[in-house]
Amino acid sequence: LAKTTQPISMDSYEGQEVNITCSHNNIATNDYITWYQQFPSQGPRFIIQGYKTKVTNEVASLFIPADRKSSTLSLPRVSLSDTAVYYCLVGDKAAGNKLTFGGGTRVLVKP
Amino acid sequence: SQTIHQWPATLVQPVGSPLSLECTVEGTSNPNLYWYRQAAGRGLQLLFYSVGIGQISSEVPQNLSASRPQDRQFILSSKKLLLSDSGFYLCAWKSVGTTRTEAFFGQGTRLTVV
C-alpha cells in the first residue's frame, strides 16, 4: 500500500506561500497523487492531481520530483479562508480502488 | 453533471437504536462508493467501499454494515448504536477503471449517539 506521511499542522500568515510536503515512498508506477482540502463540517474537495513534474491550476501548484517519492502542495498567497485540513492521497490500484486518507495537515492562516 | 446526495445532515440517536444512512449518486454509472467516518479533530477513516452492486469491502471491524442494493445507492447501517459510533459520516464516489484518485464527497451526516 502506498502510505503517505504529512506534517500534522502548519501555521502561516495571510499573503504568504504555504508549502506542504507529503512523503509516499512506496508509490506504485501507475499511481497518481491527489490533494484534497477539507473545511470543518464539510466533505473534502479535490484541489489538484498530478503524476510527475509540476501541475498548476487556479488554486494551487503541485511539485513532484523525478523519483515521485514525495510531493509538495504549494498554496500561493494564502488568505484566512485557506485555513483547512489538507490531505495527500495516492491511488492504490493493487488494493482495488481503495481510497485511504492519512491524517492530513491542519493549516492555520493567521491575520 | 454528477451529484451526490447524503442524508440526513444531522442525527441524534440513543445508544442501542438502529441506524440507516443513505447516499445516492446521480449522473454516473457503476461508480466506486465509499463510507468514511471522522471523529472530532481527526482524519478520515475508511469504513466500507464498494466496486459494484452487492460488493462490499469492510475496512474496520465494528458494529456497522453497508449495503449497495442499487448501482448508485450506498447504505450504512447499524442494528445497535454505540456511543463510540458518534462522528461525521461521509459518503464518496469515484469513477471506476482509473488510477486517478479524484473522489467526490457528500455533505456528510453528523451523528451523535446519546
mmCIF file with all atom_site columns, N, CA, C and O in Angstrom, chain B residues 19-59:
data_model
loop_
_atom_site.group_PDB
_atom_site.id
_atom_site.type_symbol
_atom_site.label_atom_id
_atom_site.label_alt_id
_atom_site.label_comp_id
_atom_site.label_asym_id
_atom_site.label_entity_id
_atom_site.label_seq_id
_atom_site.pdbx_PDB_ins_code
_atom_site.Cartn_x
_atom_site.Cartn_y
_atom_site.Cartn_z
_atom_site.occupancy
_atom_site.B_iso_or_equiv
_atom_site.pdbx_formal_charge
_atom_site.auth_seq_id
_atom_site.auth_comp_id
_atom_site.auth_asym_id
_atom_site.auth_atom_id
_atom_site.pdbx_PDB_model_num
ATOM 1   N N  . LEU B 1 19 ? -29.520 2.310  12.959  1.00 0.00 ? 19 LEU B N  1
ATOM 2   C CA . LEU B 1 19 ? -29.077 3.437  12.141  1.00 0.00 ? 19 LEU B CA 1
ATOM 3   C C  . LEU B 1 19 ? -29.210 3.073  10.668  1.00 0.00 ? 19 LEU B C  1
ATOM 4   O O  . LEU B 1 19 ? -28.945 1.931  10.265  1.00 0.00 ? 19 LEU B O  1
ATOM 5   N N  . SER B 1 20 ? -29.605 4.041  9.886   1.00 0.00 ? 20 SER B N  1
ATOM 6   C CA . SER B 1 20 ? -29.593 3.879  8.441   1.00 0.00 ? 20 SER B CA 1
ATOM 7   C C  . SER B 1 20 ? -29.278 5.219  7.806   1.00 0.00 ? 20 SER B C  1
ATOM 8   O O  . SER B 1 20 ? -30.046 6.164  7.915   1.00 0.00 ? 20 SER B O  1
ATOM 9   N N  . LEU B 1 21 ? -28.127 5.292  7.158   1.00 0.00 ? 21 LEU B N  1
ATOM 10  C CA . LEU B 1 21 ? -27.723 6.486  6.418   1.00 0.00 ? 21 LEU B CA 1
ATOM 11  C C  . LEU B 1 21 ? -27.692 6.120  4.944   1.00 0.00 ? 21 LEU B C  1
ATOM 12  O O  . LEU B 1 21 ? -27.155 5.089  4.570   1.00 0.00 ? 21 LEU B O  1
ATOM 13  N N  . GLU B 1 22 ? -28.238 7.012  4.133   1.00 0.00 ? 22 GLU B N  1
ATOM 14  C CA . GLU B 1 22 ? -28.338 6.710  2.713   1.00 0.00 ? 22 GLU B CA 1
ATOM 15  C C  . GLU B 1 22 ? -27.547 7.703  1.874   1.00 0.00 ? 22 GLU B C  1
ATOM 16  O O  . GLU B 1 22 ? -27.487 8.896  2.193   1.00 0.00 ? 22 GLU B O  1
ATOM 17  N N  . CYS B 1 23 ? -26.980 7.196  0.815   1.00 0.00 ? 23 CYS B N  1
ATOM 18  C CA . CYS B 1 23 ? -26.197 8.013  -0.104  1.00 0.00 ? 23 CYS B CA 1
ATOM 19  C C  . CYS B 1 23 ? -26.568 7.610  -1.522  1.00 0.00 ? 23 CYS B C  1
ATOM 20  O O  . CYS B 1 23 ? -26.637 6.405  -1.834  1.00 0.00 ? 23 CYS B O  1
ATOM 21  N N  . THR B 1 24 ? -26.858 8.592  -2.364  1.00 0.00 ? 24 THR B N  1
ATOM 22  C CA . THR B 1 24 ? -27.152 8.287  -3.756  1.00 0.00 ? 24 THR B CA 1
ATOM 23  C C  . THR B 1 24 ? -26.319 9.189  -4.659  1.00 0.00 ? 24 THR B C  1
ATOM 24  O O  . THR B 1 24 ? -26.019 10.334 -4.319  1.00 0.00 ? 24 THR B O  1
ATOM 25  N N  . VAL B 1 25 ? -25.980 8.662  -5.808  1.00 0.00 ? 25 VAL B N  1
ATOM 26  C CA . VAL B 1 25 ? -25.170 9.387  -6.780  1.00 0.00 ? 25 VAL B CA 1
ATOM 27  C C  . VAL B 1 25 ? -25.971 9.513  -8.066  1.00 0.00 ? 25 VAL B C  1
ATOM 28  O O  . VAL B 1 25 ? -26.654 8.569  -8.466  1.00 0.00 ? 25 VAL B O  1
ATOM 29  N N  . GLU B 1 26 ? -25.871 10.662 -8.695  1.00 0.00 ? 26 GLU B N  1
ATOM 30  C CA . GLU B 1 26 ? -26.547 10.892 -9.969  1.00 0.00 ? 26 GLU B CA 1
ATOM 31  C C  . GLU B 1 26 ? -25.537 11.284 -11.034 1.00 0.00 ? 26 GLU B C  1
ATOM 32  O O  . GLU B 1 26 ? -24.511 11.892 -10.734 1.00 0.00 ? 26 GLU B O  1
ATOM 33  N N  . GLY B 1 27 ? -25.843 10.923 -12.260 1.00 0.00 ? 27 GLY B N  1
ATOM 34  C CA . GLY B 1 27 ? -25.025 11.390 -13.371 1.00 0.00 ? 27 GLY B CA 1
ATOM 35  C C  . GLY B 1 27 ? -23.820 10.544 -13.702 1.00 0.00 ? 27 GLY B C  1
ATOM 36  O O  . GLY B 1 27 ? -22.974 10.949 -14.498 1.00 0.00 ? 27 GLY B O  1
ATOM 37  N N  . THR B 1 28 ? -23.731 9.370  -13.123 1.00 0.00 ? 28 THR B N  1
ATOM 38  C CA . THR B 1 28 ? -22.624 8.478  -13.442 1.00 0.00 ? 28 THR B CA 1
ATOM 39  C C  . THR B 1 28 ? -23.108 7.043  -13.273 1.00 0.00 ? 28 THR B C  1
ATOM 40  O O  . THR B 1 28 ? -24.109 6.791  -12.583 1.00 0.00 ? 28 THR B O  1
ATOM 41  N N  . SER B 1 29 ? -22.410 6.130  -13.884 1.00 0.00 ? 29 SER B N  1
ATOM 42  C CA . SER B 1 29 ? -22.780 4.717  -13.789 1.00 0.00 ? 29 SER B CA 1
ATOM 43  C C  . SER B 1 29 ? -21.632 3.901  -13.222 1.00 0.00 ? 29 SER B C  1
ATOM 44  O O  . SER B 1 29 ? -20.461 4.190  -13.479 1.00 0.00 ? 29 SER B O  1
ATOM 45  N N  . ASN B 1 30 ? -22.009 2.894  -12.440 1.00 0.00 ? 30 ASN B N  1
ATOM 46  C CA . ASN B 1 30 ? -21.040 1.954  -11.883 1.00 0.00 ? 30 ASN B CA 1
ATOM 47  C C  . ASN B 1 30 ? -19.878 2.645  -11.165 1.00 0.00 ? 30 ASN B C  1
ATOM 48  O O  . ASN B 1 30 ? -18.713 2.329  -11.413 1.00 0.00 ? 30 ASN B O  1
ATOM 49  N N  . PRO B 1 31 ? -20.188 3.579  -10.297 1.00 0.00 ? 31 PRO B N  1
ATOM 50  C CA . PRO B 1 31 ? -19.090 4.233  -9.574  1.00 0.00 ? 31 PRO B CA 1
ATOM 51  C C  . PRO B 1 31 ? -18.574 3.351  -8.444  1.00 0.00 ? 31 PRO B C  1
ATOM 52  O O  . PRO B 1 31 ? -19.275 2.456  -7.969  1.00 0.00 ? 31 PRO B O  1
ATOM 53  N N  . ASN B 1 32 ? -17.357 3.619  -7.994  1.00 0.00 ? 32 ASN B N  1
ATOM 54  C CA . ASN B 1 32 ? -16.922 3.098  -6.694  1.00 0.00 ? 32 ASN B CA 1
ATOM 55  C C  . ASN B 1 32 ? -17.567 3.983  -5.636  1.00 0.00 ? 32 ASN B C  1
ATOM 56  O O  . ASN B 1 32 ? -17.619 5.209  -5.788  1.00 0.00 ? 32 ASN B O  1
ATOM 57  N N  . LEU B 1 33 ? -18.036 3.366  -4.568  1.00 0.00 ? 33 LEU B N  1
ATOM 58  C CA . LEU B 1 33 ? -18.685 4.112  -3.498  1.00 0.00 ? 33 LEU B CA 1
ATOM 59  C C  . LEU B 1 33 ? -17.974 3.853  -2.179  1.00 0.00 ? 33 LEU B C  1
ATOM 60  O O  . LEU B 1 33 ? -17.471 2.749  -1.945  1.00 0.00 ? 33 LEU B O  1
ATOM 61  N N  . TYR B 1 34 ? -17.949 4.870  -1.327  1.00 0.00 ? 34 TYR B N  1
ATOM 62  C CA . TYR B 1 34 ? -17.181 4.802  -0.095  1.00 0.00 ? 34 TYR B CA 1
ATOM 63  C C  . TYR B 1 34 ? -17.974 5.398  1.073   1.00 0.00 ? 34 TYR B C  1
ATOM 64  O O  . TYR B 1 34 ? -18.708 6.368  0.912   1.00 0.00 ? 34 TYR B O  1
ATOM 65  N N  . TRP B 1 35 ? -17.780 4.813  2.251   1.00 0.00 ? 35 TRP B N  1
ATOM 66  C CA . TRP B 1 35 ? -18.236 5.399  3.502   1.00 0.00 ? 35 TRP B CA 1
ATOM 67  C C  . TRP B 1 35 ? -17.019 5.659  4.385   1.00 0.00 ? 35 TRP B C  1
ATOM 68  O O  . TRP B 1 35 ? -16.196 4.765  4.598   1.00 0.00 ? 35 TRP B O  1
ATOM 69  N N  . TYR B 1 36 ? -16.963 6.891  4.895   1.00 0.00 ? 36 TYR B N  1
ATOM 70  C CA . TYR B 1 36 ? -15.910 7.281  5.813   1.00 0.00 ? 36 TYR B CA 1
ATOM 71  C C  . TYR B 1 36 ? -16.535 7.785  7.108   1.00 0.00 ? 36 TYR B C  1
ATOM 72  O O  . TYR B 1 36 ? -17.664 8.274  7.126   1.00 0.00 ? 36 TYR B O  1
ATOM 73  N N  . ARG B 1 37 ? -15.752 7.709  8.167   1.00 0.00 ? 37 ARG B N  1
ATOM 74  C CA . ARG B 1 37 ? -16.145 8.324  9.433   1.00 0.00 ? 37 ARG B CA 1
ATOM 75  C C  . ARG B 1 37 ? -14.991 9.208  9.907   1.00 0.00 ? 37 ARG B C  1
ATOM 76  O O  . ARG B 1 37 ? -13.823 8.854  9.771   1.00 0.00 ? 37 ARG B O  1
ATOM 77  N N  . GLN B 1 38 ? -15.384 10.329 10.501  1.00 0.00 ? 38 GLN B N  1
ATOM 78  C CA . GLN B 1 38 ? -14.390 11.264 11.002  1.00 0.00 ? 38 GLN B CA 1
ATOM 79  C C  . GLN B 1 38 ? -14.772 11.661 12.413  1.00 0.00 ? 38 GLN B C  1
ATOM 80  O O  . GLN B 1 38 ? -15.812 12.285 12.632  1.00 0.00 ? 38 GLN B O  1
ATOM 81  N N  . ALA B 1 39 ? -13.933 11.274 13.366  1.00 0.00 ? 39 ALA B N  1
ATOM 82  C CA . ALA B 1 39 ? -14.145 11.709 14.736  1.00 0.00 ? 39 ALA B CA 1
ATOM 83  C C  . ALA B 1 39 ? -13.683 13.159 14.853  1.00 0.00 ? 39 ALA B C  1
ATOM 84  O O  . ALA B 1 39 ? -12.919 13.655 14.014  1.00 0.00 ? 39 ALA B O  1
ATOM 85  N N  . ALA B 1 40 ? -14.136 13.824 15.874  1.00 0.00 ? 40 ALA B N  1
ATOM 86  C CA . ALA B 1 40 ? -13.819 15.245 16.058  1.00 0.00 ? 40 ALA B CA 1
ATOM 87  C C  . ALA B 1 40 ? -12.311 15.470 16.061  1.00 0.00 ? 40 ALA B C  1
ATOM 88  O O  . ALA B 1 40 ? -11.576 14.840 16.826  1.00 0.00 ? 40 ALA B O  1
ATOM 89  N N  . GLY B 1 41 ? -11.846 16.364 15.180  1.00 0.00 ? 41 GLY B N  1
ATOM 90  C CA . GLY B 1 41 ? -10.438 16.708 15.127  1.00 0.00 ? 41 GLY B CA 1
ATOM 91  C C  . GLY B 1 41 ? -9.530  15.633 14.572  1.00 0.00 ? 41 GLY B C  1
ATOM 92  O O  . GLY B 1 41 ? -8.299  15.756 14.665  1.00 0.00 ? 41 GLY B O  1
ATOM 93  N N  . ARG B 1 42 ? -10.116 14.614 13.981  1.00 0.00 ? 42 ARG B N  1
ATOM 94  C CA . ARG B 1 42 ? -9.310  13.506 13.463  1.00 0.00 ? 42 ARG B CA 1
ATOM 95  C C  . ARG B 1 42 ? -9.409  13.416 11.948  1.00 0.00 ? 42 ARG B C  1
ATOM 96  O O  . ARG B 1 42 ? -10.167 14.148 11.305  1.00 0.00 ? 42 ARG B O  1
ATOM 97  N N  . GLY B 1 43 ? -8.646  12.475 11.383  1.00 0.00 ? 43 GLY B N  1
ATOM 98  C CA . GLY B 1 43 ? -8.662  12.282 9.941   1.00 0.00 ? 43 GLY B CA 1
ATOM 99  C C  . GLY B 1 43 ? -9.814  11.393 9.503   1.00 0.00 ? 43 GLY B C  1
ATOM 100 O O  . GLY B 1 43 ? -10.662 10.989 10.297  1.00 0.00 ? 43 GLY B O  1
ATOM 101 N N  . LEU B 1 44 ? -9.836  11.080 8.228   1.00 0.00 ? 44 LEU B N  1
ATOM 102 C CA . LEU B 1 44 ? -10.905 10.274 7.643   1.00 0.00 ? 44 LEU B CA 1
ATOM 103 C C  . LEU B 1 44 ? -10.572 8.793  7.769   1.00 0.00 ? 44 LEU B C  1
ATOM 104 O O  . LEU B 1 44 ? -9.529  8.348  7.325   1.00 0.00 ? 44 LEU B O  1
ATOM 105 N N  . GLN B 1 45 ? -11.498 8.057  8.335   1.00 0.00 ? 45 GLN B N  1
ATOM 106 C CA . GLN B 1 45 ? -11.332 6.616  8.473   1.00 0.00 ? 45 GLN B CA 1
ATOM 107 C C  . GLN B 1 45 ? -12.229 5.924  7.461   1.00 0.00 ? 45 GLN B C  1
ATOM 108 O O  . GLN B 1 45 ? -13.460 6.093  7.489   1.00 0.00 ? 45 GLN B O  1
ATOM 109 N N  . LEU B 1 46 ? -11.646 5.144  6.571   1.00 0.00 ? 46 LEU B N  1
ATOM 110 C CA . LEU B 1 46 ? -12.429 4.408  5.589   1.00 0.00 ? 46 LEU B CA 1
ATOM 111 C C  . LEU B 1 46 ? -13.136 3.249  6.281   1.00 0.00 ? 46 LEU B C  1
ATOM 112 O O  . LEU B 1 46 ? -12.495 2.415  6.921   1.00 0.00 ? 46 LEU B O  1
ATOM 113 N N  . LEU B 1 47 ? -14.460 3.212  6.144   1.00 0.00 ? 47 LEU B N  1
ATOM 114 C CA . LEU B 1 47 ? -15.252 2.154  6.761   1.00 0.00 ? 47 LEU B CA 1
ATOM 115 C C  . LEU B 1 47 ? -15.566 1.043  5.765   1.00 0.00 ? 47 LEU B C  1
ATOM 116 O O  . LEU B 1 47 ? -15.325 -0.131 6.036   1.00 0.00 ? 47 LEU B O  1
ATOM 117 N N  . PHE B 1 48 ? -16.138 1.418  4.642   1.00 0.00 ? 48 PHE B N  1
ATOM 118 C CA . PHE B 1 48 ? -16.545 0.453  3.625   1.00 0.00 ? 48 PHE B CA 1
ATOM 119 C C  . PHE B 1 48 ? -16.321 1.061  2.246   1.00 0.00 ? 48 PHE B C  1
ATOM 120 O O  . PHE B 1 48 ? -16.377 2.275  2.081   1.00 0.00 ? 48 PHE B O  1
ATOM 121 N N  . TYR B 1 49 ? -16.107 0.178  1.285   1.00 0.00 ? 49 TYR B N  1
ATOM 122 C CA . TYR B 1 49 ? -16.131 0.638  -0.090  1.00 0.00 ? 49 TYR B CA 1
ATOM 123 C C  . TYR B 1 49 ? -16.727 -0.463 -0.953  1.00 0.00 ? 49 TYR B C  1
ATOM 124 O O  . TYR B 1 49 ? -16.729 -1.638 -0.586  1.00 0.00 ? 49 TYR B O  1
ATOM 125 N N  . SER B 1 50 ? -17.238 -0.026 -2.095  1.00 0.00 ? 50 SER B N  1
ATOM 126 C CA . SER B 1 50 ? -17.948 -0.953 -2.981  1.00 0.00 ? 50 SER B CA 1
ATOM 127 C C  . SER B 1 50 ? -17.575 -0.667 -4.427  1.00 0.00 ? 50 SER B C  1
ATOM 128 O O  . SER B 1 50 ? -17.608 0.475  -4.859  1.00 0.00 ? 50 SER B O  1
ATOM 129 N N  . VAL B 1 51 ? -17.263 -1.722 -5.148  1.00 0.00 ? 51 VAL B N  1
ATOM 130 C CA . VAL B 1 51 ? -16.926 -1.567 -6.563  1.00 0.00 ? 51 VAL B CA 1
ATOM 131 C C  . VAL B 1 51 ? -18.079 -2.012 -7.459  1.00 0.00 ? 51 VAL B C  1
ATOM 132 O O  . VAL B 1 51 ? -17.958 -1.959 -8.690  1.00 0.00 ? 51 VAL B O  1
ATOM 133 N N  . GLY B 1 52 ? -19.193 -2.466 -6.881  1.00 0.00 ? 52 GLY B N  1
ATOM 134 C CA . GLY B 1 52 ? -20.340 -2.864 -7.679  1.00 0.00 ? 52 GLY B CA 1
ATOM 135 C C  . GLY B 1 52 ? -21.507 -3.274 -6.791  1.00 0.00 ? 52 GLY B C  1
ATOM 136 O O  . GLY B 1 52 ? -21.360 -3.415 -5.568  1.00 0.00 ? 52 GLY B O  1
ATOM 137 N N  . ILE B 1 53 ? -22.640 -3.472 -7.419  1.00 0.00 ? 53 ILE B N  1
ATOM 138 C CA . ILE B 1 53 ? -23.843 -3.851 -6.678  1.00 0.00 ? 53 ILE B CA 1
ATOM 139 C C  . ILE B 1 53 ? -23.589 -5.121 -5.869  1.00 0.00 ? 53 ILE B C  1
ATOM 140 O O  . ILE B 1 53 ? -23.080 -6.119 -6.399  1.00 0.00 ? 53 ILE B O  1
ATOM 141 N N  . GLY B 1 54 ? -23.934 -5.059 -4.589  1.00 0.00 ? 54 GLY B N  1
ATOM 142 C CA . GLY B 1 54 ? -23.793 -6.216 -3.730  1.00 0.00 ? 54 GLY B CA 1
ATOM 143 C C  . GLY B 1 54 ? -22.375 -6.522 -3.290  1.00 0.00 ? 54 GLY B C  1
ATOM 144 O O  . GLY B 1 54 ? -22.147 -7.460 -2.515  1.00 0.00 ? 54 GLY B O  1
ATOM 145 N N  . GLN B 1 55 ? -21.401 -5.752 -3.770  1.00 0.00 ? 55 GLN B N  1
ATOM 146 C CA . GLN B 1 55 ? -19.993 -5.991 -3.419  1.00 0.00 ? 55 GLN B CA 1
ATOM 147 C C  . GLN B 1 55 ? -19.555 -4.962 -2.383  1.00 0.00 ? 55 GLN B C  1
ATOM 148 O O  . GLN B 1 55 ? -19.492 -3.772 -2.676  1.00 0.00 ? 55 GLN B O  1
ATOM 149 N N  . ILE B 1 56 ? -19.276 -5.448 -1.187  1.00 0.00 ? 56 ILE B N  1
ATOM 150 C CA . ILE B 1 56 ? -18.896 -4.574 -0.086  1.00 0.00 ? 56 ILE B CA 1
ATOM 151 C C  . ILE B 1 56 ? -17.584 -5.059 0.514   1.00 0.00 ? 56 ILE B C  1
ATOM 152 O O  . ILE B 1 56 ? -17.445 -6.249 0.814   1.00 0.00 ? 56 ILE B O  1
ATOM 153 N N  . SER B 1 57 ? -16.654 -4.123 0.686   1.00 0.00 ? 57 SER B N  1
ATOM 154 C CA . SER B 1 57 ? -15.401 -4.426 1.375   1.00 0.00 ? 57 SER B CA 1
ATOM 155 C C  . SER B 1 57 ? -15.382 -3.640 2.673   1.00 0.00 ? 57 SER B C  1
ATOM 156 O O  . SER B 1 57 ? -15.623 -2.430 2.676   1.00 0.00 ? 57 SER B O  1
ATOM 157 N N  . SER B 1 58 ? -15.128 -4.349 3.760   1.00 0.00 ? 58 SER B N  1
ATOM 158 C CA . SER B 1 58 ? -15.111 -3.732 5.075   1.00 0.00 ? 58 SER B CA 1
ATOM 159 C C  . SER B 1 58 ? -13.675 -3.503 5.515   1.00 0.00 ? 58 SER B C  1
ATOM 160 O O  . SER B 1 58 ? -12.839 -4.400 5.387   1.00 0.00 ? 58 SER B O  1
ATOM 161 N N  . GLU B 1 59 ? -13.410 -2.311 6.005   1.00 0.00 ? 59 GLU B N  1
ATOM 162 C CA . GLU B 1 59 ? -12.056 -1.966 6.395   1.00 0.00 ? 59 GLU B CA 1
ATOM 163 C C  . GLU B 1 59 ? -11.810 -2.058 7.893   1.00 0.00 ? 59 GLU B C  1
ATOM 164 O O  . GLU B 1 59 ? -10.694 -2.308 8.323   1.00 0.00 ? 59 GLU B O  1
#
